[in-house]
Amino acid sequence: QVQLVESGGGLVQPGGSLRLSCAASGSIFSFNAMVWYRQAPGKERELVAAFTRGGNTNYADSVKDRFTISRDIAKNMVYLQMNSLKPEDTAVYYCNARYEPWRVGVRPSGYWGQGTQVTVSS
């Protein structure tokens, strides 16, 4: 059973930055993709960023040029650096690890963390 633990969320003012971390209990290289999703109150869960096993990254249009996904294979960690945060980035952010191949629009599957709350407000 794979466990994912997110951390790094919190309250930040608009324009600020946060770095989310996702610690995996097993080798992240065994997964086809490590993905960050988010879900705001009253809204559906949405893709934020993905990092495939082959090293490709993909971002939602709403976060391009502001967010950066990265990984440390040796530490089994995945990160999401979030800059220039906006109130609309407020959500619970989830780390996801999937064995199935990943592509834009694919149905989420695999393992999930418990989520970390990000609140952007003045």
XYZ file of N, CA, C and O in Angstrom:
488
model
N 0.848 -1.187 0.000
C 0.000 0.000 0.000
C 0.892 1.249 0.000
O 1.739 1.408 0.860
N 0.683 2.089 -0.979
C 1.470 3.311 -1.091
C 0.807 4.407 -0.265
O -0.412 4.586 -0.313
N 1.610 5.121 0.456
C 1.105 6.270 1.205
C 1.726 7.541 0.677
O 2.934 7.590 0.414
N 0.893 8.550 0.542
C 1.329 9.869 0.111
C 0.947 10.875 1.188
O -0.195 10.866 1.664
N 1.875 11.715 1.555
C 1.620 12.706 2.592
C 2.015 14.079 2.061
O 3.185 14.324 1.760
N 1.009 14.951 1.969
C 1.271 16.317 1.519
C 1.552 17.217 2.709
O 1.066 16.980 3.811
N 2.302 18.257 2.455
C 2.568 19.274 3.478
C 2.910 20.579 2.780
O 3.139 20.601 1.565
N 2.912 21.650 3.552
C 3.335 22.937 3.022
C 2.211 23.920 2.761
O 2.476 25.064 2.388
N 0.974 23.500 2.928
C -0.122 24.419 2.715
C -0.207 25.457 3.817
O 0.506 25.391 4.822
N -1.095 26.426 3.610
C -1.267 27.460 4.617
C -1.980 28.660 4.055
O -2.540 28.616 2.961
N -1.934 29.739 4.826
C -2.549 30.997 4.436
C -1.472 31.929 3.903
O -0.435 32.127 4.562
N -1.722 32.492 2.743
C -0.754 33.389 2.131
C -1.499 34.534 1.465
O -2.643 34.381 1.019
N -0.862 35.678 1.418
C -1.477 36.833 0.779
C -1.359 36.730 -0.746
O -0.444 36.074 -1.263
N -2.258 37.372 -1.459
C -2.136 37.392 -2.920
C -0.764 37.901 -3.344
O -0.240 38.866 -2.756
N -0.209 37.222 -4.331
C 1.135 37.551 -4.784
C 2.226 36.785 -4.075
O 3.391 36.831 -4.496
N 1.872 36.087 -3.026
C 2.853 35.339 -2.259
C 3.167 33.987 -2.863
O 2.678 33.632 -3.940
N 3.995 33.236 -2.142
C 4.451 31.934 -2.621
C 4.295 30.877 -1.540
O 4.342 31.179 -0.345
N 4.124 29.657 -1.993
C 4.133 28.485 -1.129
C 4.789 27.347 -1.882
O 4.741 27.299 -3.117
N 5.372 26.429 -1.131
C 5.931 25.224 -1.724
C 5.271 24.018 -1.073
O 5.434 23.810 0.144
N 4.555 23.265 -1.860
C 3.931 22.045 -1.361
C 4.880 20.865 -1.568
O 5.603 20.820 -2.559
N 4.831 19.950 -0.636
C 5.631 18.737 -0.736
C 4.737 17.512 -0.654
O 3.706 17.532 0.031
N 5.139 16.468 -1.334
C 4.433 15.189 -1.287
C 5.478 14.106 -1.044
O 6.365 13.908 -1.882
N 5.361 13.454 0.085
C 6.284 12.377 0.437
C 5.620 11.045 0.152
O 4.516 10.774 0.657
N 6.289 10.216 -0.637
C 5.753 8.900 -0.979
C 6.468 7.819 -0.178
O 7.666 7.923 0.084
N 5.712 6.779 0.183
C 6.294 5.698 0.982
C 7.109 4.736 0.129
O 7.871 3.930 0.671
N 6.939 4.814 -1.191
C 7.698 3.959 -2.081
C 8.369 4.772 -3.163
O 8.302 6.003 -3.158
N 9.012 4.082 -4.076
C 9.736 4.765 -5.135
C 8.784 5.456 -6.096
O 7.932 4.827 -6.710
N 8.950 6.770 -6.242
C 8.063 7.490 -7.161
C 8.385 7.140 -8.611
O 7.566 7.343 -9.497
N 9.561 6.604 -8.839
C 9.926 6.249 -10.208
C 9.150 5.034 -10.687
O 9.095 4.762 -11.883
N 8.527 4.311 -9.777
C 7.725 3.154 -10.168
C 6.375 3.562 -10.755
O 5.692 2.735 -11.369
N 6.009 4.808 -10.588
C 4.726 5.306 -11.085
C 4.897 5.940 -12.460
O 5.934 6.508 -12.774
N 3.851 5.850 -13.251
C 3.883 6.491 -14.557
C 3.819 8.007 -14.450
O 4.316 8.708 -15.323
N 3.172 8.478 -13.396
C 3.101 9.920 -13.220
C 2.824 10.266 -11.775
O 2.154 9.528 -11.055
N 3.352 11.404 -11.371
C 3.013 12.020 -10.100
C 2.286 13.309 -10.455
O 2.785 14.099 -11.260
N 1.130 13.488 -9.846
C 0.245 14.568 -10.285
C -0.269 15.348 -9.084
O -0.583 14.774 -8.047
N -0.363 16.640 -9.252
C -1.026 17.495 -8.266
C -2.399 17.876 -8.818
O -2.515 18.316 -9.969
N -3.417 17.692 -7.976
C -4.768 18.137 -8.266
C -5.181 19.122 -7.173
O -4.559 19.191 -6.114
N -6.243 19.831 -7.427
C -6.812 20.693 -6.393
C -8.327 20.695 -6.506
O -8.878 20.440 -7.567
N -8.944 20.980 -5.384
C -10.397 21.066 -5.355
C -10.809 22.221 -4.458
O -10.491 22.233 -3.264
N -11.498 23.160 -5.059
C -12.020 24.306 -4.326
C -13.441 23.997 -3.866
O -14.118 23.161 -4.462
N -13.909 24.682 -2.833
C -15.276 24.428 -2.345
C -16.299 24.611 -3.448
O -16.289 25.623 -4.154
N -17.166 23.628 -3.603
C -18.226 23.718 -4.587
C -17.798 23.473 -6.013
O -18.600 23.619 -6.935
N -16.533 23.124 -6.200
C -16.027 22.891 -7.549
C -15.488 21.478 -7.689
O -15.181 20.805 -6.704
N -15.351 21.053 -8.929
C -14.799 19.731 -9.186
C -13.274 19.757 -9.026
O -12.628 20.793 -9.176
N -12.760 18.585 -8.738
C -11.314 18.449 -8.672
C -10.719 18.726 -10.047
O -11.251 18.288 -11.066
N -9.590 19.423 -10.073
C -8.976 19.754 -11.349
C -7.474 19.496 -11.306
O -6.825 19.596 -10.259
N -6.953 19.196 -12.464
C -5.515 18.989 -12.611
C -4.781 20.298 -12.398
O -5.202 21.348 -12.888
N -3.675 20.242 -11.696
C -2.812 21.407 -11.532
C -1.534 21.202 -12.337
O -1.172 22.018 -13.179
N -0.832 20.103 -12.057
C 0.431 19.837 -12.738
C 0.753 18.357 -12.655
O 0.375 17.694 -11.694
N 1.475 17.886 -13.656
C 1.847 16.476 -13.705
C 3.307 16.331 -14.090
O 3.847 17.140 -14.855
N 3.924 15.274 -13.560
C 5.318 14.961 -13.865
C 5.349 13.487 -14.233
O 5.107 12.638 -13.397
N 5.624 13.189 -15.498
C 5.611 11.794 -15.921
C 6.935 11.117 -15.612
O 7.957 11.774 -15.368
N 6.912 9.788 -15.662
C 8.130 9.048 -15.373
C 9.249 9.457 -16.306
O 10.415 9.535 -15.905
N 8.898 9.739 -17.546
C 9.911 10.105 -18.522
C 10.469 11.501 -18.360
O 11.391 11.896 -19.079
N 9.915 12.252 -17.424
C 10.449 13.579 -17.154
C 9.671 14.713 -17.791
O 10.085 15.869 -17.694
N 8.558 14.409 -18.426
C 7.746 15.467 -19.014
C 6.842 16.086 -17.956
O 6.377 15.403 -17.048
N 6.589 17.370 -18.107
C 5.691 18.072 -17.200
C 4.530 18.670 -17.979
O 4.633 18.950 -19.171
N 3.444 18.868 -17.281
C 2.266 19.464 -17.891
C 1.554 20.285 -16.838
O 1.488 19.879 -15.674
N 1.038 21.430 -17.248
C 0.389 22.341 -16.317
C -0.985 22.768 -16.825
O -1.204 22.899 -18.035
N -1.877 23.012 -15.878
C -3.137 23.632 -16.227
C -2.851 25.048 -16.727
O -1.925 25.712 -16.252
N -3.641 25.505 -17.664
C -3.418 26.849 -18.214
C -3.452 27.914 -17.123
O -2.725 28.910 -17.182
N -4.283 27.699 -16.119
C -4.467 28.699 -15.072
C -3.239 28.870 -14.181
O -3.132 29.865 -13.460
N -2.312 27.914 -14.230
C -1.146 28.002 -13.346
C 0.167 28.078 -14.112
O 1.234 28.226 -13.498
N 0.101 27.995 -15.432
C 1.335 28.066 -16.224
C 2.086 29.352 -15.929
O 1.490 30.412 -15.767
N 3.369 29.234 -15.883
C 4.283 30.357 -15.619
C 4.240 30.845 -14.180
O 4.948 31.799 -13.829
N 3.412 30.225 -13.350
C 3.387 30.582 -11.920
C 3.770 29.402 -11.034
O 4.389 29.590 -9.984
N 3.378 28.216 -11.439
C 3.636 27.007 -10.647
C 4.703 26.165 -11.328
O 4.779 26.112 -12.561
N 5.469 25.446 -10.528
C 6.475 24.535 -11.053
C 6.432 23.224 -10.282
O 6.542 23.229 -9.044
N 6.288 22.129 -11.006
C 6.326 20.810 -10.386
C 7.726 20.249 -10.534
O 8.369 20.421 -11.572
N 8.195 19.602 -9.485
C 9.518 18.999 -9.540
C 9.507 17.725 -8.706
O 8.554 17.458 -7.964
N 10.576 16.958 -8.846
C 10.649 15.714 -8.092
C 12.077 15.448 -7.656
O 13.027 15.927 -8.275
N 12.201 14.703 -6.589
C 13.488 14.226 -6.111
C 13.335 12.709 -5.979
O 12.774 12.217 -4.996
N 13.809 11.987 -6.980
C 13.612 10.543 -7.012
C 14.299 9.873 -5.837
O 13.779 8.935 -5.236
N 15.473 10.355 -5.484
C 16.228 9.737 -4.390
C 15.494 9.843 -3.061
O 15.592 8.955 -2.213
N 14.743 10.930 -2.897
C 14.021 11.151 -1.643
C 12.553 10.737 -1.744
O 11.826 10.847 -0.758
N 12.132 10.297 -2.930
C 10.716 9.948 -3.142
C 9.802 11.122 -2.803
O 8.780 10.949 -2.115
N 10.188 12.277 -3.288
C 9.435 13.501 -3.009
C 9.010 14.161 -4.314
O 9.727 14.119 -5.322
N 7.849 14.782 -4.274
C 7.372 15.619 -5.368
C 6.992 16.963 -4.774
O 6.431 17.022 -3.668
N 7.294 18.018 -5.508
C 7.065 19.357 -4.998
C 6.202 20.160 -5.975
O 6.168 19.888 -7.175
N 5.549 21.157 -5.419
C 4.822 22.116 -6.247
C 5.163 23.498 -5.721
O 4.699 23.896 -4.646
N 5.991 24.198 -6.464
C 6.331 25.575 -6.118
C 5.277 26.489 -6.720
O 5.069 26.473 -7.934
N 4.632 27.258 -5.868
C 3.541 28.120 -6.313
C 3.916 29.567 -6.052
O 4.105 29.961 -4.894
N 4.023 30.332 -7.111
C 4.362 31.749 -7.020
C 3.211 32.603 -7.529
O 2.316 32.107 -8.214
N 3.267 33.860 -7.199
C 2.237 34.813 -7.656
C 0.836 34.263 -7.398
O -0.031 34.279 -8.283
N 0.627 33.819 -6.186
C -0.647 33.180 -5.860
C -1.803 34.166 -5.926
O -1.654 35.355 -5.606
N -2.930 33.636 -6.351
C -4.144 34.429 -6.504
C -5.238 33.834 -5.612
O -5.197 32.636 -5.290
N -6.226 34.628 -5.256
C -7.326 34.087 -4.447
C -7.987 32.867 -5.086
O -8.420 31.947 -4.368
N -8.029 32.829 -6.400
C -8.652 31.688 -7.075
C -7.817 30.413 -7.008
O -8.268 29.351 -7.444
N -6.620 30.502 -6.470
C -5.819 29.301 -6.227
C -6.204 28.622 -4.910
O -5.703 27.532 -4.611
N -7.067 29.260 -4.145
C -7.502 28.673 -2.887
C -8.206 27.342 -3.125
O -9.158 27.257 -3.902
N -7.705 26.309 -2.461
C -8.254 24.959 -2.652
C -7.511 23.997 -1.733
O -6.495 24.358 -1.124
N -8.024 22.781 -1.683
C -7.261 21.690 -1.092
C -6.463 21.049 -2.218
O -7.013 20.702 -3.266
N -5.176 20.918 -1.999
C -4.281 20.372 -3.011
C -3.942 18.926 -2.652
O -3.559 18.626 -1.511
N -4.069 18.065 -3.648
C -3.856 16.640 -3.450
C -2.718 16.135 -4.323
O -2.609 16.497 -5.499
N -1.944 15.256 -3.752
C -0.897 14.555 -4.488
C -1.452 13.205 -4.944
O -2.143 12.523 -4.180
N -1.145 12.855 -6.170
C -1.640 11.617 -6.760
C -0.504 10.860 -7.437
O 0.327 11.467 -8.104
N -0.495 9.564 -7.235
C 0.501 8.707 -7.879
C -0.239 7.625 -8.652
O -1.093 6.939 -8.091
N 0.091 7.496 -9.929
C -0.639 6.530 -10.744
C 0.297 5.610 -11.488
O 1.332 6.054 -12.021
N -0.088 4.347 -11.559
C 0.653 3.368 -12.334
C 0.223 3.391 -13.785
O 1.005 3.083 -14.679
N -1.034 3.744 -14.025
C -1.544 3.752 -15.393
C -0.917 4.919 -16.154
O -0.591 5.956 -15.565
N -0.792 4.789 -17.437
C -0.239 5.891 -18.234
C -1.066 7.158 -18.060
O -2.288 7.104 -17.891
N -0.389 8.274 -18.086
C -1.057 9.559 -17.874
C -1.050 10.375 -19.156
O -0.089 10.367 -19.919
N -2.124 11.094 -19.367
C -2.192 12.080 -20.428
C -3.189 13.133 -19.992
O -3.986 12.913 -19.068
N -3.168 14.260 -20.639
C -4.097 15.342 -20.306
C -5.532 14.838 -20.500
O -5.861 14.258 -21.518
N -6.352 15.063 -19.502
C -7.744 14.674 -19.584
C -8.060 13.277 -19.125
O -9.244 12.899 -19.056
N -7.038 12.501 -18.793
C -7.284 11.127 -18.357
C -7.970 11.129 -17.000
O -7.781 12.035 -16.177
N -8.788 10.136 -16.784
C -9.481 10.022 -15.506
C -8.469 9.732 -14.403
O -7.611 8.865 -14.560
N -8.550 10.456 -13.289
C -7.595 10.198 -12.204
C -7.694 8.769 -11.682
O -8.779 8.200 -11.626
N -6.572 8.229 -11.290
C -6.563 6.908 -10.683
C -5.313 6.778 -9.827
O -4.448 7.656 -9.865
N -5.256 5.719 -9.074
C -4.073 5.456 -8.277
C -4.242 5.854 -6.830
O -5.318 5.755 -6.258
N -3.164 6.343 -6.252
C -3.124 6.645 -4.824
C -3.204 8.151 -4.581
O -2.719 8.943 -5.389
N -3.791 8.466 -3.425
C -4.012 9.864 -3.067
C -3.497 10.156 -1.669
O -3.560 9.313 -0.772
N -3.035 11.365 -1.502
C -2.736 11.851 -0.168
C -3.988 12.418 0.463
O -5.067 12.431 -0.146
N -3.840 12.908 1.685
C -4.986 13.428 2.421
C -5.310 14.864 2.042
O -6.379 15.377 2.389
N -4.420 15.514 1.352
C -4.637 16.891 0.926
C -4.060 17.901 1.891
O -3.906 17.645 3.088
N -3.742 19.059 1.352
C -3.259 20.176 2.172
C -3.973 21.442 1.707
O -4.102 21.692 0.512
N -4.439 22.212 2.665
C -5.237 23.397 2.349
C -4.326 24.573 1.993
O -3.374 24.890 2.728
N -4.655 25.215 0.903
C -3.993 26.457 0.509
C -5.059 27.545 0.454
O -6.064 27.397 -0.237
N -4.834 28.597 1.199
C -5.770 29.716 1.224
C -5.020 30.982 0.857
O -4.023 31.326 1.495
N -5.500 31.647 -0.186
C -4.875 32.885 -0.644
C -5.857 34.019 -0.360
O -6.910 34.116 -0.970
N -5.489 34.847 0.584
C -6.400 35.898 1.009
C -5.622 37.005 1.696
O -4.607 36.757 2.356
N -6.134 38.225 1.537
C -5.527 39.357 2.239
C -6.237 39.611 3.563
O -5.861 40.506 4.307
